[in-house]
Amino acid sequence: AYSIPNEPIKTVLNAAARYHITHLVLDENHPLPLADLYRGVATNPALELIITLETIQVYRILPENQE
């Protein structure tokens, strides 16, 4: 498990690529730069929402879209 950086999604995806991370888990205590993603206001082509469990969202990071 890795901690999500308090950075924009581009930085999160770069870190995921560097450390071979395949999933992103967000909960109500998500980093502020990911608030729009968590609220469903924003999307990203590199992420596929695979499940939502109450306040937890699990995304698959699509490797062909990692920056």
mmCIF file as gemmi writes it, N, C-alpha and C atoms, coordinates in Angstrom:
data_model
loop_
_atom_site.group_PDB
_atom_site.id
_atom_site.type_symbol
_atom_site.label_atom_id
_atom_site.label_alt_id
_atom_site.label_comp_id
_atom_site.label_asym_id
_atom_site.label_entity_id
_atom_site.label_seq_id
_atom_site.pdbx_PDB_ins_code
_atom_site.Cartn_x
_atom_site.Cartn_y
_atom_site.Cartn_z
_atom_site.occupancy
_atom_site.B_iso_or_equiv
_atom_site.pdbx_formal_charge
_atom_site.auth_seq_id
_atom_site.auth_asym_id
_atom_site.pdbx_PDB_model_num
ATOM 1 N N . ALA Axp A 1 ? 0.847 -1.183 0 1 0 ? 1 A 1
ATOM 2 C CA . ALA Axp A 1 ? 0 0 0 1 0 ? 1 A 1
ATOM 3 C C . ALA Axp A 1 ? 0.884 1.234 0 1 0 ? 1 A 1
ATOM 4 N N . TYR Axp A 2 ? 0.438 2.226 -0.73 1 0 ? 2 A 1
ATOM 5 C CA . TYR Axp A 2 ? 1.137 3.501 -0.82 1 0 ? 2 A 1
ATOM 6 C C . TYR Axp A 2 ? 0.183 4.617 -0.421 1 0 ? 2 A 1
ATOM 7 N N . SER Axp A 3 ? 0.747 5.692 0.064 1 0 ? 3 A 1
ATOM 8 C CA . SER Axp A 3 ? -0.039 6.866 0.399 1 0 ? 3 A 1
ATOM 9 C C . SER Axp A 3 ? -0.254 7.698 -0.868 1 0 ? 3 A 1
ATOM 10 N N . ILE Axp A 4 ? -1.435 8.282 -1.018 1 0 ? 4 A 1
ATOM 11 C CA . ILE Axp A 4 ? -1.735 9.116 -2.175 1 0 ? 4 A 1
ATOM 12 C C . ILE Axp A 4 ? -1.135 10.497 -1.935 1 0 ? 4 A 1
ATOM 13 N N . PRO Axp A 5 ? -0.322 10.992 -2.875 1 0 ? 5 A 1
ATOM 14 C CA . PRO Axp A 5 ? 0.228 12.341 -2.681 1 0 ? 5 A 1
ATOM 15 C C . PRO Axp A 5 ? -0.871 13.399 -2.74 1 0 ? 5 A 1
ATOM 16 N N . ASN Axp A 6 ? -0.691 14.453 -1.991 1 0 ? 6 A 1
ATOM 17 C CA . ASN Axp A 6 ? -1.636 15.576 -1.987 1 0 ? 6 A 1
ATOM 18 C C . ASN Axp A 6 ? -1.313 16.475 -3.173 1 0 ? 6 A 1
ATOM 19 N N . GLU Axp A 7 ? -1.529 15.923 -4.366 1 0 ? 7 A 1
ATOM 20 C CA . GLU Axp A 7 ? -1.151 16.575 -5.614 1 0 ? 7 A 1
ATOM 21 C C . GLU Axp A 7 ? -2.243 16.349 -6.651 1 0 ? 7 A 1
ATOM 22 N N . PRO Axp A 8 ? -2.186 17.057 -7.765 1 0 ? 8 A 1
ATOM 23 C CA . PRO Axp A 8 ? -3.146 16.837 -8.849 1 0 ? 8 A 1
ATOM 24 C C . PRO Axp A 8 ? -3.053 15.418 -9.415 1 0 ? 8 A 1
ATOM 25 N N . ILE Axp A 9 ? -4.108 15.01 -10.115 1 0 ? 9 A 1
ATOM 26 C CA . ILE Axp A 9 ? -4.195 13.644 -10.622 1 0 ? 9 A 1
ATOM 27 C C . ILE Axp A 9 ? -3.011 13.283 -11.512 1 0 ? 9 A 1
ATOM 28 N N . LYS Axp A 10 ? -2.488 14.213 -12.281 1 0 ? 10 A 1
ATOM 29 C CA . LYS Axp A 10 ? -1.333 13.915 -13.141 1 0 ? 10 A 1
ATOM 30 C C . LYS Axp A 10 ? -0.155 13.416 -12.31 1 0 ? 10 A 1
ATOM 31 N N . THR Axp A 11 ? 0.101 14.055 -11.19 1 0 ? 11 A 1
ATOM 32 C CA . THR Axp A 11 ? 1.194 13.642 -10.308 1 0 ? 11 A 1
ATOM 33 C C . THR Axp A 11 ? 0.903 12.28 -9.694 1 0 ? 11 A 1
ATOM 34 N N . VAL Axp A 12 ? -0.344 12.06 -9.305 1 0 ? 12 A 1
ATOM 35 C CA . VAL Axp A 12 ? -0.743 10.76 -8.741 1 0 ? 12 A 1
ATOM 36 C C . VAL Axp A 12 ? -0.512 9.659 -9.774 1 0 ? 12 A 1
ATOM 37 N N . LEU Axp A 13 ? -0.9 9.9 -11.02 1 0 ? 13 A 1
ATOM 38 C CA . LEU Axp A 13 ? -0.712 8.898 -12.068 1 0 ? 13 A 1
ATOM 39 C C . LEU Axp A 13 ? 0.768 8.671 -12.382 1 0 ? 13 A 1
ATOM 40 N N . ASN Axp A 14 ? 1.564 9.716 -12.351 1 0 ? 14 A 1
ATOM 41 C CA . ASN Axp A 14 ? 3.006 9.563 -12.554 1 0 ? 14 A 1
ATOM 42 C C . ASN Axp A 14 ? 3.62 8.695 -11.461 1 0 ? 14 A 1
ATOM 43 N N . ALA Axp A 15 ? 3.219 8.93 -10.207 1 0 ? 15 A 1
ATOM 44 C CA . ALA Axp A 15 ? 3.716 8.116 -9.096 1 0 ? 15 A 1
ATOM 45 C C . ALA Axp A 15 ? 3.248 6.672 -9.242 1 0 ? 15 A 1
ATOM 46 N N . ALA Axp A 16 ? 2.004 6.486 -9.669 1 0 ? 16 A 1
ATOM 47 C CA . ALA Axp A 16 ? 1.476 5.131 -9.873 1 0 ? 16 A 1
ATOM 48 C C . ALA Axp A 16 ? 2.291 4.392 -10.926 1 0 ? 16 A 1
ATOM 49 N N . ALA Axp A 17 ? 2.627 5.067 -12.007 1 0 ? 17 A 1
ATOM 50 C CA . ALA Axp A 17 ? 3.439 4.433 -13.053 1 0 ? 17 A 1
ATOM 51 C C . ALA Axp A 17 ? 4.827 4.091 -12.525 1 0 ? 17 A 1
ATOM 52 N N . ARG Axp A 18 ? 5.404 5.006 -11.791 1 0 ? 18 A 1
ATOM 53 C CA . ARG Axp A 18 ? 6.767 4.794 -11.271 1 0 ? 18 A 1
ATOM 54 C C . ARG Axp A 18 ? 6.839 3.6 -10.323 1 0 ? 18 A 1
ATOM 55 N N . TYR Axp A 19 ? 5.808 3.445 -9.483 1 0 ? 19 A 1
ATOM 56 C CA . TYR Axp A 19 ? 5.818 2.388 -8.477 1 0 ? 19 A 1
ATOM 57 C C . TYR Axp A 19 ? 4.936 1.192 -8.851 1 0 ? 19 A 1
ATOM 58 N N . HIS Axp A 20 ? 4.486 1.142 -10.104 1 0 ? 20 A 1
ATOM 59 C CA . HIS Axp A 20 ? 3.703 0.014 -10.625 1 0 ? 20 A 1
ATOM 60 C C . HIS Axp A 20 ? 2.418 -0.218 -9.82 1 0 ? 20 A 1
ATOM 61 N N . ILE Axp A 21 ? 1.742 0.867 -9.486 1 0 ? 21 A 1
ATOM 62 C CA . ILE Axp A 21 ? 0.493 0.798 -8.738 1 0 ? 21 A 1
ATOM 63 C C . ILE Axp A 21 ? -0.654 0.619 -9.734 1 0 ? 21 A 1
ATOM 64 N N . THR Axp A 22 ? -1.543 -0.302 -9.438 1 0 ? 22 A 1
ATOM 65 C CA . THR Axp A 22 ? -2.612 -0.634 -10.382 1 0 ? 22 A 1
ATOM 66 C C . THR Axp A 22 ? -3.987 -0.137 -9.954 1 0 ? 22 A 1
ATOM 67 N N . HIS Axp A 23 ? -4.141 0.27 -8.689 1 0 ? 23 A 1
ATOM 68 C CA . HIS Axp A 23 ? -5.443 0.703 -8.194 1 0 ? 23 A 1
ATOM 69 C C . HIS Axp A 23 ? -5.288 1.945 -7.327 1 0 ? 23 A 1
ATOM 70 N N . LEU Axp A 24 ? -6.337 2.741 -7.326 1 0 ? 24 A 1
ATOM 71 C CA . LEU Axp A 24 ? -6.404 3.949 -6.503 1 0 ? 24 A 1
ATOM 72 C C . LEU Axp A 24 ? -7.653 3.84 -5.641 1 0 ? 24 A 1
ATOM 73 N N . VAL Axp A 25 ? -7.491 3.991 -4.34 1 0 ? 25 A 1
ATOM 74 C CA . VAL Axp A 25 ? -8.619 3.915 -3.408 1 0 ? 25 A 1
ATOM 75 C C . VAL Axp A 25 ? -8.791 5.285 -2.759 1 0 ? 25 A 1
ATOM 76 N N . LEU Axp A 26 ? -9.996 5.824 -2.912 1 0 ? 26 A 1
ATOM 77 C CA . LEU Axp A 26 ? -10.315 7.112 -2.295 1 0 ? 26 A 1
ATOM 78 C C . LEU Axp A 26 ? -11.426 6.919 -1.279 1 0 ? 26 A 1
ATOM 79 N N . ASP Axp A 27 ? -11.326 7.649 -0.178 1 0 ? 27 A 1
ATOM 80 C CA . ASP Axp A 27 ? -12.423 7.672 0.793 1 0 ? 27 A 1
ATOM 81 C C . ASP Axp A 27 ? -12.73 9.127 1.111 1 0 ? 27 A 1
ATOM 82 N N . GLU Axp A 28 ? -13.561 9.349 2.085 1 0 ? 28 A 1
ATOM 83 C CA . GLU Axp A 28 ? -13.983 10.712 2.409 1 0 ? 28 A 1
ATOM 84 C C . GLU Axp A 28 ? -12.831 11.601 2.854 1 0 ? 28 A 1
ATOM 85 N N . ASN Axp A 29 ? -11.696 11.038 3.214 1 0 ? 29 A 1
ATOM 86 C CA . ASN Axp A 29 ? -10.514 11.792 3.623 1 0 ? 29 A 1
ATOM 87 C C . ASN Axp A 29 ? -9.491 11.896 2.494 1 0 ? 29 A 1
ATOM 88 N N . HIS Axp A 30 ? -9.966 11.925 1.265 1 0 ? 30 A 1
ATOM 89 C CA . HIS Axp A 30 ? -9.105 11.989 0.089 1 0 ? 30 A 1
ATOM 90 C C . HIS Axp A 30 ? -8.322 13.311 0.053 1 0 ? 30 A 1
ATOM 91 N N . PRO Axp A 31 ? -7.209 13.328 -0.694 1 0 ? 31 A 1
ATOM 92 C CA . PRO Axp A 31 ? -6.472 14.588 -0.87 1 0 ? 31 A 1
ATOM 93 C C . PRO Axp A 31 ? -7.354 15.638 -1.558 1 0 ? 31 A 1
ATOM 94 N N . LEU Axp A 32 ? -7.219 16.867 -1.158 1 0 ? 32 A 1
ATOM 95 C CA . LEU Axp A 32 ? -8.026 17.957 -1.702 1 0 ? 32 A 1
ATOM 96 C C . LEU Axp A 32 ? -7.966 18.047 -3.234 1 0 ? 32 A 1
ATOM 97 N N . PRO Axp A 33 ? -6.789 17.882 -3.875 1 0 ? 33 A 1
ATOM 98 C CA . PRO Axp A 33 ? -6.763 17.973 -5.333 1 0 ? 33 A 1
ATOM 99 C C . PRO Axp A 33 ? -7.601 16.894 -6.049 1 0 ? 33 A 1
ATOM 100 N N . LEU Axp A 34 ? -8.019 15.857 -5.331 1 0 ? 34 A 1
ATOM 101 C CA . LEU Axp A 34 ? -8.824 14.791 -5.934 1 0 ? 34 A 1
ATOM 102 C C . LEU Axp A 34 ? -10.304 14.916 -5.558 1 0 ? 34 A 1
ATOM 103 N N . ALA Axp A 35 ? -10.686 16.04 -4.983 1 0 ? 35 A 1
ATOM 104 C CA . ALA Axp A 35 ? -12.06 16.223 -4.515 1 0 ? 35 A 1
ATOM 105 C C . ALA Axp A 35 ? -13.08 16.117 -5.646 1 0 ? 35 A 1
ATOM 106 N N . ASP Axp A 36 ? -12.797 16.718 -6.793 1 0 ? 36 A 1
ATOM 107 C CA . ASP Axp A 36 ? -13.747 16.65 -7.905 1 0 ? 36 A 1
ATOM 108 C C . ASP Axp A 36 ? -13.908 15.222 -8.41 1 0 ? 36 A 1
ATOM 109 N N . LEU Axp A 37 ? -12.837 14.474 -8.437 1 0 ? 37 A 1
ATOM 110 C CA . LEU Axp A 37 ? -12.913 13.066 -8.829 1 0 ? 37 A 1
ATOM 111 C C . LEU Axp A 37 ? -13.776 12.3 -7.834 1 0 ? 37 A 1
ATOM 112 N N . TYR Axp A 38 ? -13.545 12.511 -6.562 1 0 ? 38 A 1
ATOM 113 C CA . TYR Axp A 38 ? -14.3 11.809 -5.52 1 0 ? 38 A 1
ATOM 114 C C . TYR Axp A 38 ? -15.787 12.16 -5.575 1 0 ? 38 A 1
ATOM 115 N N . ARG Axp A 39 ? -16.105 13.419 -5.822 1 0 ? 39 A 1
ATOM 116 C CA . ARG Axp A 39 ? -17.504 13.859 -5.881 1 0 ? 39 A 1
ATOM 117 C C . ARG Axp A 39 ? -18.186 13.478 -7.195 1 0 ? 39 A 1
ATOM 118 N N . GLY Axp A 40 ? -17.415 12.997 -8.158 1 0 ? 40 A 1
ATOM 119 C CA . GLY Axp A 40 ? -17.993 12.619 -9.441 1 0 ? 40 A 1
ATOM 120 C C . GLY Axp A 40 ? -18.155 13.769 -10.402 1 0 ? 40 A 1
ATOM 121 N N . VAL Axp A 41 ? -17.561 14.904 -10.073 1 0 ? 41 A 1
ATOM 122 C CA . VAL Axp A 41 ? -17.636 16.09 -10.919 1 0 ? 41 A 1
ATOM 123 C C . VAL Axp A 41 ? -16.629 15.998 -12.066 1 0 ? 41 A 1
ATOM 124 N N . ALA Axp A 42 ? -15.508 15.32 -11.823 1 0 ? 42 A 1
ATOM 125 C CA . ALA Axp A 42 ? -14.453 15.164 -12.824 1 0 ? 42 A 1
ATOM 126 C C . ALA Axp A 42 ? -14.203 13.685 -13.081 1 0 ? 42 A 1
ATOM 127 N N . THR Axp A 43 ? -13.703 13.409 -14.254 1 0 ? 43 A 1
ATOM 128 C CA . THR Axp A 43 ? -13.281 12.049 -14.605 1 0 ? 43 A 1
ATOM 129 C C . THR Axp A 43 ? -11.877 12.133 -15.186 1 0 ? 43 A 1
ATOM 130 N N . ASN Axp A 44 ? -11.271 10.981 -15.393 1 0 ? 44 A 1
ATOM 131 C CA . ASN Axp A 44 ? -9.968 10.927 -16.014 1 0 ? 44 A 1
ATOM 132 C C . ASN Axp A 44 ? -9.907 9.656 -16.853 1 0 ? 44 A 1
ATOM 133 N N . PRO Axp A 45 ? -9.445 9.749 -18.1 1 0 ? 45 A 1
ATOM 134 C CA . PRO Axp A 45 ? -9.418 8.558 -18.954 1 0 ? 45 A 1
ATOM 135 C C . PRO Axp A 45 ? -8.47 7.469 -18.475 1 0 ? 45 A 1
ATOM 136 N N . ALA Axp A 46 ? -7.59 7.796 -17.547 1 0 ? 46 A 1
ATOM 137 C CA . ALA Axp A 46 ? -6.655 6.804 -17.02 1 0 ? 46 A 1
ATOM 138 C C . ALA Axp A 46 ? -7.25 6 -15.869 1 0 ? 46 A 1
ATOM 139 N N . LEU Axp A 47 ? -8.46 6.373 -15.431 1 0 ? 47 A 1
ATOM 140 C CA . LEU Axp A 47 ? -9.069 5.725 -14.279 1 0 ? 47 A 1
ATOM 141 C C . LEU Axp A 47 ? -10.408 5.112 -14.639 1 0 ? 47 A 1
ATOM 142 N N . GLU Axp A 48 ? -10.626 3.914 -14.141 1 0 ? 48 A 1
ATOM 143 C CA . GLU Axp A 48 ? -11.912 3.23 -14.306 1 0 ? 48 A 1
ATOM 144 C C . GLU Axp A 48 ? -12.468 2.935 -12.918 1 0 ? 48 A 1
ATOM 145 N N . LEU Axp A 49 ? -13.589 3.553 -12.572 1 0 ? 49 A 1
ATOM 146 C CA . LEU Axp A 49 ? -14.228 3.281 -11.29 1 0 ? 49 A 1
ATOM 147 C C . LEU Axp A 49 ? -14.787 1.867 -11.329 1 0 ? 49 A 1
ATOM 148 N N . ILE Axp A 50 ? -14.3 1.011 -10.435 1 0 ? 50 A 1
ATOM 149 C CA . ILE Axp A 50 ? -14.749 -0.381 -10.476 1 0 ? 50 A 1
ATOM 150 C C . ILE Axp A 50 ? -15.715 -0.737 -9.352 1 0 ? 50 A 1
ATOM 151 N N . ILE Axp A 51 ? -15.673 0.013 -8.252 1 0 ? 51 A 1
ATOM 152 C CA . ILE Axp A 51 ? -16.623 -0.267 -7.167 1 0 ? 51 A 1
ATOM 153 C C . ILE Axp A 51 ? -16.695 0.927 -6.224 1 0 ? 51 A 1
ATOM 154 N N . THR Axp A 52 ? -17.871 1.137 -5.699 1 0 ? 52 A 1
ATOM 155 C CA . THR Axp A 52 ? -18.094 2.121 -4.642 1 0 ? 52 A 1
ATOM 156 C C . THR Axp A 52 ? -18.74 1.397 -3.473 1 0 ? 52 A 1
ATOM 157 N N . LEU Axp A 53 ? -18.141 1.519 -2.311 1 0 ? 53 A 1
ATOM 158 C CA . LEU Axp A 53 ? -18.647 0.903 -1.081 1 0 ? 53 A 1
ATOM 159 C C . LEU Axp A 53 ? -18.827 2.001 -0.043 1 0 ? 53 A 1
ATOM 160 N N . GLU Axp A 54 ? -20.058 2.432 0.149 1 0 ? 54 A 1
ATOM 161 C CA . GLU Axp A 54 ? -20.373 3.536 1.053 1 0 ? 54 A 1
ATOM 162 C C . GLU Axp A 54 ? -19.544 4.765 0.691 1 0 ? 54 A 1
ATOM 163 N N . THR Axp A 55 ? -18.514 5.082 1.469 1 0 ? 55 A 1
ATOM 164 C CA . THR Axp A 55 ? -17.704 6.275 1.195 1 0 ? 55 A 1
ATOM 165 C C . THR Axp A 55 ? -16.378 5.951 0.512 1 0 ? 55 A 1
ATOM 166 N N . ILE Axp A 56 ? -16.198 4.716 0.083 1 0 ? 56 A 1
ATOM 167 C CA . ILE Axp A 56 ? -14.938 4.28 -0.531 1 0 ? 56 A 1
ATOM 168 C C . ILE Axp A 56 ? -15.139 4.057 -2.019 1 0 ? 56 A 1
ATOM 169 N N . GLN Axp A 57 ? -14.214 4.579 -2.812 1 0 ? 57 A 1
ATOM 170 C CA . GLN Axp A 57 ? -14.219 4.367 -4.254 1 0 ? 57 A 1
ATOM 171 C C . GLN Axp A 57 ? -12.921 3.677 -4.651 1 0 ? 57 A 1
ATOM 172 N N . VAL Axp A 58 ? -13.026 2.647 -5.479 1 0 ? 58 A 1
ATOM 173 C CA . VAL Axp A 58 ? -11.855 1.925 -5.955 1 0 ? 58 A 1
ATOM 174 C C . VAL Axp A 58 ? -11.779 2.091 -7.473 1 0 ? 58 A 1
ATOM 175 N N . TYR Axp A 59 ? -10.66 2.605 -7.932 1 0 ? 59 A 1
ATOM 176 C CA . TYR Axp A 59 ? -10.416 2.825 -9.352 1 0 ? 59 A 1
ATOM 177 C C . TYR Axp A 59 ? -9.304 1.898 -9.83 1 0 ? 59 A 1
ATOM 178 N N . ARG Axp A 60 ? -9.457 1.384 -11.035 1 0 ? 60 A 1
ATOM 179 C CA . ARG Axp A 60 ? -8.366 0.673 -11.696 1 0 ? 60 A 1
ATOM 180 C C . ARG Axp A 60 ? -7.633 1.706 -12.528 1 0 ? 60 A 1
ATOM 181 N N . ILE Axp A 61 ? -6.311 1.714 -12.422 1 0 ? 61 A 1
ATOM 182 C CA . ILE Axp A 61 ? -5.491 2.623 -13.213 1 0 ? 61 A 1
ATOM 183 C C . ILE Axp A 61 ? -5.167 1.9 -14.513 1 0 ? 61 A 1
ATOM 184 N N . LEU Axp A 62 ? -5.611 2.462 -15.612 1 0 ? 62 A 1
ATOM 185 C CA . LEU Axp A 62 ? -5.394 1.853 -16.911 1 0 ? 62 A 1
ATOM 186 C C . LEU Axp A 62 ? -3.963 2.144 -17.365 1 0 ? 62 A 1
ATOM 187 N N . PRO Axp A 63 ? -3.139 1.114 -17.51 1 0 ? 63 A 1
ATOM 188 C CA . PRO Axp A 63 ? -1.709 1.348 -17.762 1 0 ? 63 A 1
ATOM 189 C C . PRO Axp A 63 ? -1.422 2.111 -19.046 1 0 ? 63 A 1
ATOM 190 N N . GLU Axp A 64 ? -2.247 1.957 -20.068 1 0 ? 64 A 1
ATOM 191 C CA . GLU Axp A 64 ? -1.989 2.658 -21.324 1 0 ? 64 A 1
ATOM 192 C C . GLU Axp A 64 ? -2.227 4.156 -21.212 1 0 ? 64 A 1
ATOM 193 N N . ASN Axp A 65 ? -2.856 4.598 -20.124 1 0 ? 65 A 1
ATOM 194 C CA . ASN Axp A 65 ? -3.136 6.019 -19.943 1 0 ? 65 A 1
ATOM 195 C C . ASN Axp A 65 ? -2.277 6.682 -18.881 1 0 ? 65 A 1
ATOM 196 N N . GLN Axp A 66 ? -1.424 5.93 -18.225 1 0 ? 66 A 1
ATOM 197 C CA . GLN Axp A 66 ? -0.585 6.555 -17.2 1 0 ? 66 A 1
ATOM 198 C C . GLN Axp A 66 ? 0.361 7.526 -17.867 1 0 ? 66 A 1
ATOM 199 N N . GLU Axp A 67 ? 0.532 8.677 -17.227 1 0 ? 67 A 1
ATOM 200 C CA . GLU Axp A 67 ? 1.365 9.72 -17.821 1 0 ? 67 A 1
ATOM 201 C C . GLU Axp A 67 ? 2.779 9.638 -17.293 1 0 ? 67 A 1
